[in-house]
GROMACS .gro file of C-alpha atoms in nm:
model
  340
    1UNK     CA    1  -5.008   0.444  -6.708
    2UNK     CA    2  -5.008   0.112  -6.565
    3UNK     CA    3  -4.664  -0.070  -6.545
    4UNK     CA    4  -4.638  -0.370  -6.829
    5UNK     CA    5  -4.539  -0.688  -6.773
    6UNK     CA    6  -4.128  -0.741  -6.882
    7UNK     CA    7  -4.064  -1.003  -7.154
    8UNK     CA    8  -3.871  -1.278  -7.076
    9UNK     CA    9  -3.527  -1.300  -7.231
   10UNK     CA   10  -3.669  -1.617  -7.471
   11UNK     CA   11  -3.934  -1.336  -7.602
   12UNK     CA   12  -3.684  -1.105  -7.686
   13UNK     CA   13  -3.460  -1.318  -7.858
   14UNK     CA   14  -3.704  -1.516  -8.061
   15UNK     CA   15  -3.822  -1.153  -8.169
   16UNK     CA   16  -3.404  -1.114  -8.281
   17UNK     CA   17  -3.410  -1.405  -8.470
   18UNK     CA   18  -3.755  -1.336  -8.672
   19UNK     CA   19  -3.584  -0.994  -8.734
   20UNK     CA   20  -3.250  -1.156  -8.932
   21UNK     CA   21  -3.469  -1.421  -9.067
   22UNK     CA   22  -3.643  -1.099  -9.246
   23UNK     CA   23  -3.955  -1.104  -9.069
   24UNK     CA   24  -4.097  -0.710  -9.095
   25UNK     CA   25  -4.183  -0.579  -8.743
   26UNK     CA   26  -4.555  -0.557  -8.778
   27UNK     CA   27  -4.543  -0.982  -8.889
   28UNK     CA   28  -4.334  -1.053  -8.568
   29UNK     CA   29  -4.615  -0.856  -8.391
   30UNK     CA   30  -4.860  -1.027  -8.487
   31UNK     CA   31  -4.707  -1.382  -8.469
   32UNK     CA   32  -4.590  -1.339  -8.090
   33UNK     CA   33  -4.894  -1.141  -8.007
   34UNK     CA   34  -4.695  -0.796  -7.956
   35UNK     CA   35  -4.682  -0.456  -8.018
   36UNK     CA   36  -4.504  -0.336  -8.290
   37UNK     CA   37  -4.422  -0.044  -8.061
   38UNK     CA   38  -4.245  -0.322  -7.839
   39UNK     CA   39  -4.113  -0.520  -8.141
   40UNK     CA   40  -3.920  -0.211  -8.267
   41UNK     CA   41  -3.790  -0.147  -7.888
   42UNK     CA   42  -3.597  -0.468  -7.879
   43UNK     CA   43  -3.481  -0.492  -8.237
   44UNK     CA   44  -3.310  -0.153  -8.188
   45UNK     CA   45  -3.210  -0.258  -7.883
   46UNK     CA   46  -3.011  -0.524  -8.030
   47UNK     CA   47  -2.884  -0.355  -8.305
   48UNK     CA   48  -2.727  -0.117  -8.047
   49UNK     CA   49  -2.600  -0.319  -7.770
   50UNK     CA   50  -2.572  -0.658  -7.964
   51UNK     CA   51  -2.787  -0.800  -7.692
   52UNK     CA   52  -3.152  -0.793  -7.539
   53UNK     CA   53  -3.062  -0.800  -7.162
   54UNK     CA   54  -3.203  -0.559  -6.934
   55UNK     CA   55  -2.968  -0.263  -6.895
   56UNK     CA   56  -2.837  -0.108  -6.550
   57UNK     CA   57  -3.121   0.131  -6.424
   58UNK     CA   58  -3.053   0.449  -6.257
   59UNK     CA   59  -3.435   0.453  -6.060
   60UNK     CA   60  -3.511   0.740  -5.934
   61UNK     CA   61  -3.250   1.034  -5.808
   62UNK     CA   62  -3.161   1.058  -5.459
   63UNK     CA   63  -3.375   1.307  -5.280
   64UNK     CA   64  -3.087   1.446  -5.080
   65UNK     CA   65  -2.756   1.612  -5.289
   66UNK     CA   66  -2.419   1.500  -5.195
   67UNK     CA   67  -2.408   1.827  -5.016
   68UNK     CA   68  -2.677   1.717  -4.812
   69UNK     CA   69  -2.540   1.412  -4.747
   70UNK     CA   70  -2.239   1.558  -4.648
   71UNK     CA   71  -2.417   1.810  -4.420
   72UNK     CA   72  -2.621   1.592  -4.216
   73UNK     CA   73  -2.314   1.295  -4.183
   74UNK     CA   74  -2.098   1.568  -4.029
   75UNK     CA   75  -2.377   1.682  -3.790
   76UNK     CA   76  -2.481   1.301  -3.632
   77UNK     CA   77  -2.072   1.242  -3.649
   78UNK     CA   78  -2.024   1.577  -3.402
   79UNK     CA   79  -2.374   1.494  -3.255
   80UNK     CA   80  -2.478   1.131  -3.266
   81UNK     CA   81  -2.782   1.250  -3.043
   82UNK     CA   82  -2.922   1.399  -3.332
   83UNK     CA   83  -3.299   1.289  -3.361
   84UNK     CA   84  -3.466   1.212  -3.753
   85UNK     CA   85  -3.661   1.516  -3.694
   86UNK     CA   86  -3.399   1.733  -3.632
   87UNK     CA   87  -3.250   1.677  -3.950
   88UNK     CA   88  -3.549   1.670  -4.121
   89UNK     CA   89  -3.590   2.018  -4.009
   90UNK     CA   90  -3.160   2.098  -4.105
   91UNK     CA   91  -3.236   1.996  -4.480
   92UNK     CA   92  -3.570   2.190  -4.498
   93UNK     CA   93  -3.384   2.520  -4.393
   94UNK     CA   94  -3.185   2.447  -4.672
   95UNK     CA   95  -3.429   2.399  -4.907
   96UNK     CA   96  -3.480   1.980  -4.915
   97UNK     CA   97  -3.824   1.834  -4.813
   98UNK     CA   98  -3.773   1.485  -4.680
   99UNK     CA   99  -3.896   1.188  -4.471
  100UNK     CA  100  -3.739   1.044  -4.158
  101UNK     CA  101  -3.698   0.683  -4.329
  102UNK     CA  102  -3.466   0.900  -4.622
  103UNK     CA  103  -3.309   1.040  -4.335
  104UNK     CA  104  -3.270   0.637  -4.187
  105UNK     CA  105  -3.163   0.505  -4.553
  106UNK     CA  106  -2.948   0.790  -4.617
  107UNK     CA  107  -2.755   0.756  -4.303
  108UNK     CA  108  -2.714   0.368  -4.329
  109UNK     CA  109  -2.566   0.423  -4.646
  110UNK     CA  110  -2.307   0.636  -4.519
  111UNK     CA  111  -2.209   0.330  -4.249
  112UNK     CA  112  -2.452   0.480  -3.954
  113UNK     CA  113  -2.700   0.303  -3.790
  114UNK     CA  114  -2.950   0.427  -3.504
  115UNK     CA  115  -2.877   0.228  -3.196
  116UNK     CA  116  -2.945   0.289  -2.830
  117UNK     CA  117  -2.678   0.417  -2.613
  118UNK     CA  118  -2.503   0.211  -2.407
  119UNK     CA  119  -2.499   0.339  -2.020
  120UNK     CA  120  -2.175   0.340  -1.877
  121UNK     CA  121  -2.047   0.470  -1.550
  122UNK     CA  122  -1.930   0.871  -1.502
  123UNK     CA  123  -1.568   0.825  -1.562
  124UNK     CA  124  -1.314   1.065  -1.394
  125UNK     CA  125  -0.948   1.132  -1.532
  126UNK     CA  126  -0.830   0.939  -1.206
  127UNK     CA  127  -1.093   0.632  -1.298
  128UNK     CA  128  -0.954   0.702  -1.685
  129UNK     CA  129  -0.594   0.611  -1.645
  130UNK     CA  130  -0.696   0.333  -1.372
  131UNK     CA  131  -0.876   0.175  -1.657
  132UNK     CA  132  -0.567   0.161  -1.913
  133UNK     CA  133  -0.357   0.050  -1.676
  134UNK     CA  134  -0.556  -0.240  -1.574
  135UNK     CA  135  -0.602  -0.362  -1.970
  136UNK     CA  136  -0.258  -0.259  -2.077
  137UNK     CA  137  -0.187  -0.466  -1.736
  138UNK     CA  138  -0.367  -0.765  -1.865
  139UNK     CA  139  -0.413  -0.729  -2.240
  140UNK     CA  140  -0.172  -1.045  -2.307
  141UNK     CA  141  -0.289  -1.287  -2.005
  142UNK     CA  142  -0.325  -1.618  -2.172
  143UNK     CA  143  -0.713  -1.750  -2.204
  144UNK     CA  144  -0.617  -2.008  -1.933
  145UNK     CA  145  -0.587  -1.737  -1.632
  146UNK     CA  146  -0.912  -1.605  -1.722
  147UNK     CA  147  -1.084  -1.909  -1.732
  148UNK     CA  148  -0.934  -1.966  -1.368
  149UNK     CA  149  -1.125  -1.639  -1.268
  150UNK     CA  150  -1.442  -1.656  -1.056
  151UNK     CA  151  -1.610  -1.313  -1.065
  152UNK     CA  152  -1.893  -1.221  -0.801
  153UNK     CA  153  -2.146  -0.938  -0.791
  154UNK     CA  154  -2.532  -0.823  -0.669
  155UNK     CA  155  -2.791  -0.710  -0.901
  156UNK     CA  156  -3.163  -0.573  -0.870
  157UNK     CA  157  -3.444  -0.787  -1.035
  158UNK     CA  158  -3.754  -0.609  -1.108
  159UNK     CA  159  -4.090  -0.783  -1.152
  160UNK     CA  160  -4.156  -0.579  -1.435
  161UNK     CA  161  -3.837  -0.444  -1.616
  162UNK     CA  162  -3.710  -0.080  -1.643
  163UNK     CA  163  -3.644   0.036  -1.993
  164UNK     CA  164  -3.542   0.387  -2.069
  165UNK     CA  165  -3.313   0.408  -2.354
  166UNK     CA  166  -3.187   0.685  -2.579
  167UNK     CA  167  -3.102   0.634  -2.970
  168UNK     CA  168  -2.760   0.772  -3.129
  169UNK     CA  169  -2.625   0.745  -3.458
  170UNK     CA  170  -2.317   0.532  -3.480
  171UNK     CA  171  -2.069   0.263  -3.702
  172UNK     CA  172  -2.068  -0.117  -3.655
  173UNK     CA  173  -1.847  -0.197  -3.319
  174UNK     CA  174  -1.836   0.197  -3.206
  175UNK     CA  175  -2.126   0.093  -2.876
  176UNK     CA  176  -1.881   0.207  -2.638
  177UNK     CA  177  -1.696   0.535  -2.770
  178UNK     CA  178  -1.804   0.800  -2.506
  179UNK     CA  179  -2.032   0.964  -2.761
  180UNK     CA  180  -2.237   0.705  -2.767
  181UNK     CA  181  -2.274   0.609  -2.443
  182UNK     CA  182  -2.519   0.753  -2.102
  183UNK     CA  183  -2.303   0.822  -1.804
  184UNK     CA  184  -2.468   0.638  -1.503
  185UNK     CA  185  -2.367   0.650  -1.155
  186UNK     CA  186  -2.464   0.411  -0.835
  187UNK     CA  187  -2.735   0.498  -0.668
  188UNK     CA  188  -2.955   0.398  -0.351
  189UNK     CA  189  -4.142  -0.190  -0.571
  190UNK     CA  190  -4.122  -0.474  -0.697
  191UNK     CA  191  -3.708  -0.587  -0.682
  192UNK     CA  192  -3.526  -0.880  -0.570
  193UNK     CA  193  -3.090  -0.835  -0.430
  194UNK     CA  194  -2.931  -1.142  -0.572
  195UNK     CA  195  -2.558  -1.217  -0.543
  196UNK     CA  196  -2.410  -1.489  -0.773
  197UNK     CA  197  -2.057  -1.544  -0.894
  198UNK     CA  198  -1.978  -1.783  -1.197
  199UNK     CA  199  -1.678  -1.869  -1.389
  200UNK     CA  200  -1.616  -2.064  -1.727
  201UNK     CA  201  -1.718  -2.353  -1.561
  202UNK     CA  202  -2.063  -2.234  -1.571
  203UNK     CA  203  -2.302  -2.005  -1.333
  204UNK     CA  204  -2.198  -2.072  -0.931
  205UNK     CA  205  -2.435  -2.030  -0.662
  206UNK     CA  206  -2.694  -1.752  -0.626
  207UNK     CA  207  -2.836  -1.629  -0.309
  208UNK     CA  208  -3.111  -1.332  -0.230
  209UNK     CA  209  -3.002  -1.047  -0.030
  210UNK     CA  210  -3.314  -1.007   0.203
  211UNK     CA  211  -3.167  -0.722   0.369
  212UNK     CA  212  -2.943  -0.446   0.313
  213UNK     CA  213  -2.610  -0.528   0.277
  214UNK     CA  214  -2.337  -0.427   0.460
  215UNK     CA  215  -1.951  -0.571   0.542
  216UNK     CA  216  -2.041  -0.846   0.755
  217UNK     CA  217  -2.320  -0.978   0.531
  218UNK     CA  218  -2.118  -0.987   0.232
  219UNK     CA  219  -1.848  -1.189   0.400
  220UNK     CA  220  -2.088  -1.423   0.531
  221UNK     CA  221  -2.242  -1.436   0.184
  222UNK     CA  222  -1.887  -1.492   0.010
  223UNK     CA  223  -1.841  -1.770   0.365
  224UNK     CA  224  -2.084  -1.978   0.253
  225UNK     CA  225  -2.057  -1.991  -0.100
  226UNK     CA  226  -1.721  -1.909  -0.273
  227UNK     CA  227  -1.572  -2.227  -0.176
  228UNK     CA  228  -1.867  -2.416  -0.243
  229UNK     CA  229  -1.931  -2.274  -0.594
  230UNK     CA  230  -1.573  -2.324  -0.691
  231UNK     CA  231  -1.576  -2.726  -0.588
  232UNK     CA  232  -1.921  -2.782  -0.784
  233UNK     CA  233  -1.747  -2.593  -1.069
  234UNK     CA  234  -1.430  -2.792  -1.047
  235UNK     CA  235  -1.205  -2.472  -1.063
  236UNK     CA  236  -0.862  -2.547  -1.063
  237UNK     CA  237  -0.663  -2.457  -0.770
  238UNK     CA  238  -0.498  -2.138  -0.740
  239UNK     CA  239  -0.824  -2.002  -0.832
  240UNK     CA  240  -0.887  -1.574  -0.841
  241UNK     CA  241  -1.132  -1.469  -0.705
  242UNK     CA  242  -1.265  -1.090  -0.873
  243UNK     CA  243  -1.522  -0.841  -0.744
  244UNK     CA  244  -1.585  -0.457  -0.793
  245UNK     CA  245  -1.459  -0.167  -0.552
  246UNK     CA  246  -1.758  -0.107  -0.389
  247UNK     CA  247  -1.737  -0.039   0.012
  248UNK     CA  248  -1.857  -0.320   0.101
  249UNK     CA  249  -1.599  -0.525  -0.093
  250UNK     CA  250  -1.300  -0.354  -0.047
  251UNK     CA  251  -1.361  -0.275   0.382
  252UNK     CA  252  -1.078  -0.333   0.557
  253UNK     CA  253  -1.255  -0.569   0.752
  254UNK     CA  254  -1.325  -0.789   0.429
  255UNK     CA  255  -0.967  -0.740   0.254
  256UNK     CA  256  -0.853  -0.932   0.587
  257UNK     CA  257  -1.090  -1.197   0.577
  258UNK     CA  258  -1.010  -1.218   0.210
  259UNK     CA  259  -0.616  -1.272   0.303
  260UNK     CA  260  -0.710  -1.468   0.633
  261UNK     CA  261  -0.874  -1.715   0.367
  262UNK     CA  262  -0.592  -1.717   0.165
  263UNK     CA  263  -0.809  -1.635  -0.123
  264UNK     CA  264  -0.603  -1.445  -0.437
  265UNK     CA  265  -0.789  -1.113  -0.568
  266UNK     CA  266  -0.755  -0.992  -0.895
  267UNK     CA  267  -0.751  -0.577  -0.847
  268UNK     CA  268  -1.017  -0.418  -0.982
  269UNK     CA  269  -1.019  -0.051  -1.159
  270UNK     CA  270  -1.284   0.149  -1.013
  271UNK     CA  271  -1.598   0.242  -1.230
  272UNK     CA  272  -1.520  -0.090  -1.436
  273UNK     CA  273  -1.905  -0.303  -1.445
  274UNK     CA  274  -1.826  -0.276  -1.825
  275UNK     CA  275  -1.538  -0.482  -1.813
  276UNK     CA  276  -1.636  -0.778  -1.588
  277UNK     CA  277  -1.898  -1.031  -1.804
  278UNK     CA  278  -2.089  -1.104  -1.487
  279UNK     CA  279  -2.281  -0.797  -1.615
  280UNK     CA  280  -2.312  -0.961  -1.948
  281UNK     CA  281  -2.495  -1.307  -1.767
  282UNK     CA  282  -2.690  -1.076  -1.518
  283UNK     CA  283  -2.868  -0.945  -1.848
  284UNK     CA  284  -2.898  -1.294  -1.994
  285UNK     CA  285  -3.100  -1.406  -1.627
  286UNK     CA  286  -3.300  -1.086  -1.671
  287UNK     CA  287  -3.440  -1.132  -2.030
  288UNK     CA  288  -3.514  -1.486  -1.909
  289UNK     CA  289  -3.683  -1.403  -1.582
  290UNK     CA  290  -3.874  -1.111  -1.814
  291UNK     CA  291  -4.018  -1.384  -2.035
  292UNK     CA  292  -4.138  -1.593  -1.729
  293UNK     CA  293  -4.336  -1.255  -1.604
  294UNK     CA  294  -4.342  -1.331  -1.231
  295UNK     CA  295  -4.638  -1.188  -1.090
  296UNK     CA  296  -4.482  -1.156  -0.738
  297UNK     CA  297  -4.169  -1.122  -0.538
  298UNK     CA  298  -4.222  -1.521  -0.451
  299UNK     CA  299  -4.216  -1.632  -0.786
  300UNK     CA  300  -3.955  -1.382  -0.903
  301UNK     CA  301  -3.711  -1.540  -0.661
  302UNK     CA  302  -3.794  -1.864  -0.795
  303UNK     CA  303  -3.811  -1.791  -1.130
  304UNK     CA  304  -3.413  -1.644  -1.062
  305UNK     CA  305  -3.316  -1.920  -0.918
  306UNK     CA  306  -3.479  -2.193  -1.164
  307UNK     CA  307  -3.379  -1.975  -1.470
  308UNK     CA  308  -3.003  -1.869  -1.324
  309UNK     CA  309  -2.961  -2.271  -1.278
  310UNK     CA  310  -3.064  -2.334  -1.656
  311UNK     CA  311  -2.772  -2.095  -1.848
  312UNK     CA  312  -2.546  -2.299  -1.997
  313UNK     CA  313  -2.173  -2.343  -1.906
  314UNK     CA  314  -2.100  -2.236  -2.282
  315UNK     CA  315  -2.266  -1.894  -2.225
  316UNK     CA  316  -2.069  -1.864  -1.946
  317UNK     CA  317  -1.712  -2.012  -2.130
  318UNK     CA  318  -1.770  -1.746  -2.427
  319UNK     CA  319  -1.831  -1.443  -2.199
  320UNK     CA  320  -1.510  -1.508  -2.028
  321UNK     CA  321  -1.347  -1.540  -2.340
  322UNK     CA  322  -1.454  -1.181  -2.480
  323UNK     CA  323  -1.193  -1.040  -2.163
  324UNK     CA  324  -0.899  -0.956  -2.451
  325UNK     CA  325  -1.216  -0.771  -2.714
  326UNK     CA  326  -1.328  -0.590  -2.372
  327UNK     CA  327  -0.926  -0.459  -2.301
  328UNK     CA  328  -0.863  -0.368  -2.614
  329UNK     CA  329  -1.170  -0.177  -2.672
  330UNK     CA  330  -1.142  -0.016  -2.358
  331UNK     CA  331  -0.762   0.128  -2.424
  332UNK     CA  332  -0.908   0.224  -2.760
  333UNK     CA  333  -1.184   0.449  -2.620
  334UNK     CA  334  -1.022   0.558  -2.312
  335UNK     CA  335  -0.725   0.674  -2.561
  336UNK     CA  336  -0.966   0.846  -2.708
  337UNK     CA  337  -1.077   1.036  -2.407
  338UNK     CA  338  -0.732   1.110  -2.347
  339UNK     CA  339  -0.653   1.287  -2.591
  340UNK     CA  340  -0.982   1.494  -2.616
   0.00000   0.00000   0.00000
């Protein structure tokens, strides 16, 4: 049966007030151009609820039981790599038939959302308590030391970006509890090196890495631009001056230039990109360079440099200023670990 079209709510209550004025139910009919069928609907209606709104409708039941529910919320909570299908297949076993968007709707209801996992370095216990100690350390610095921070690093730029990602079910602000993160570790076509450092000022310089890197190219690198960035930024003096624990940057050779140059380093825990927000602009330079699509390695270095130049110095303030969400997020999940 097709569905009818709903009477408005001036309809129904002219059809009330033909009723008390004595009108019969086959006159109103006629007069409004109804159904006496529909005429008798409202008037008993009325005379039941003492009005002619639209009452609450149930719709259709769920397809899944609260057992159900309950089943398949327990297994994405113990599992959030749990694929639709799988539970698809959990609920048949048990006698449900269902789609993978009830699966979706079901889930979302319940607070859980399928997101992709966030890839995070392979964290050891020794890398673990490194990590607390470094946010308890710094959990209460006052915005103004962090905005006196310049933070350095190297990426890869592909011409065409590498995307693999892998979906878990998870809660709004839950991106970085271990179960919902991919391990990664360092490892070493189309790719560009770039260094760059920045600071709440706004981006600093950026320079291509044409060859492999090694100790004495990085301290040439940080030669001719640290001091150079942090004039055209108009740092404040007494600047710090942060970069990762990888060989190159924490050689011997380079922790004495560092202290020859009088330069103040902020330690680092090892294992940490999470942490420092240069990773946070290298992605926004990334999704801009990907929009450009640079056909070659030429106009991929140009396109860095032109597109690196353009981020705004408020892109750069607010990632600075996310240090005390990153610390307290981080003692939250690596308590977490901890204890399991």
């Amino acid at each position: 049966m097709a569905k009818t079209k709903e009477l408005s709510k001036d309809t129904r209550n002219k059809i009330v007030d033909l009723h008390q004025a004595g009108k019969t139910e086959s006159a109103i009919g006629k007069q409004l151009g109804l159904k006496k069928s529909t005429v008798g609907a409202i008037i008993r209606k009325w005379k039941t609820y003492k009005n002619t709104d639209n009452l609450p409708r149930s719709g259709a039941p769920r397809k899944i039981s609260p057992g159900g529910v309950k089943m398949i919320t327990r297994t994405v909570s113990k599992n959030p790599r749990t694929t639709q299908g799988d539970l698809v297949n959990d609920l048949q076993r048990a006698g449900t038939k269902v789609t993978k968007p009830t699966i979706s709707n079901t889930l979302c209801r319940q607070g859980l959302k399928s997101c992709s996992a966030r890839r995070v370095p392979l964290l050891k216990p020794v890398h673990v308590q490194a990590r607390l100690k470094f946010a308890r350390e710094h959990l209460d610095d006052p915005e103004e030391d962090w905005e006196n921070v310049k933070s350095s690093d190297e990426t890869k730029i592909y011409i065409f970006g590498k995307n693999l990602t892998r979906r878990v079910w998870r809660t709004k602000n839950a991106e970085l509890h271990p179960k919902n993160t991919i391990p990664t570790v360092k490892h070493g076509d189309g790719n560009i090196m770039l260094w760059g450092c920045f600071s709440a000022k706004g981006p600093g310089r950026l320079n291509r890495v044409k060859d492999r890197m090694n100790g004495a190219m990085y301290r040439e690198i940080l030669s001719e631009n640290l001091l150079l960035s942090a004039r055209a930024l108009k740092i404040k003096r007494g600047w710090v001056f942060q970069h990762d624990n990888d060989p190159k940057h924490t050689a011997r050779a380079t922790k004495e230039w560092l202290r020859k140059k009088h330069f103040k380093v902020l330690e680092w825990p090892s294992q940490s990109p999470d942490l420092n927000p240069i990773e946070n602009l290298w992605r926004e330079l990334k999704v801009r360079v990907a929009q450009q699509q640079p056909q070659n390695i030429t106009a991929l270095e140009e396109i860095c440099m032109e597109e690196w130049a353009k981020i705004p110095a408020t892109v750069c303030e607010n990632l600075v200023m996310t240090y005390r969400k990153r610390l307290t997020s981080d003692i939250a999940n690596k308590e977490y670990i901890t204890k399991y």
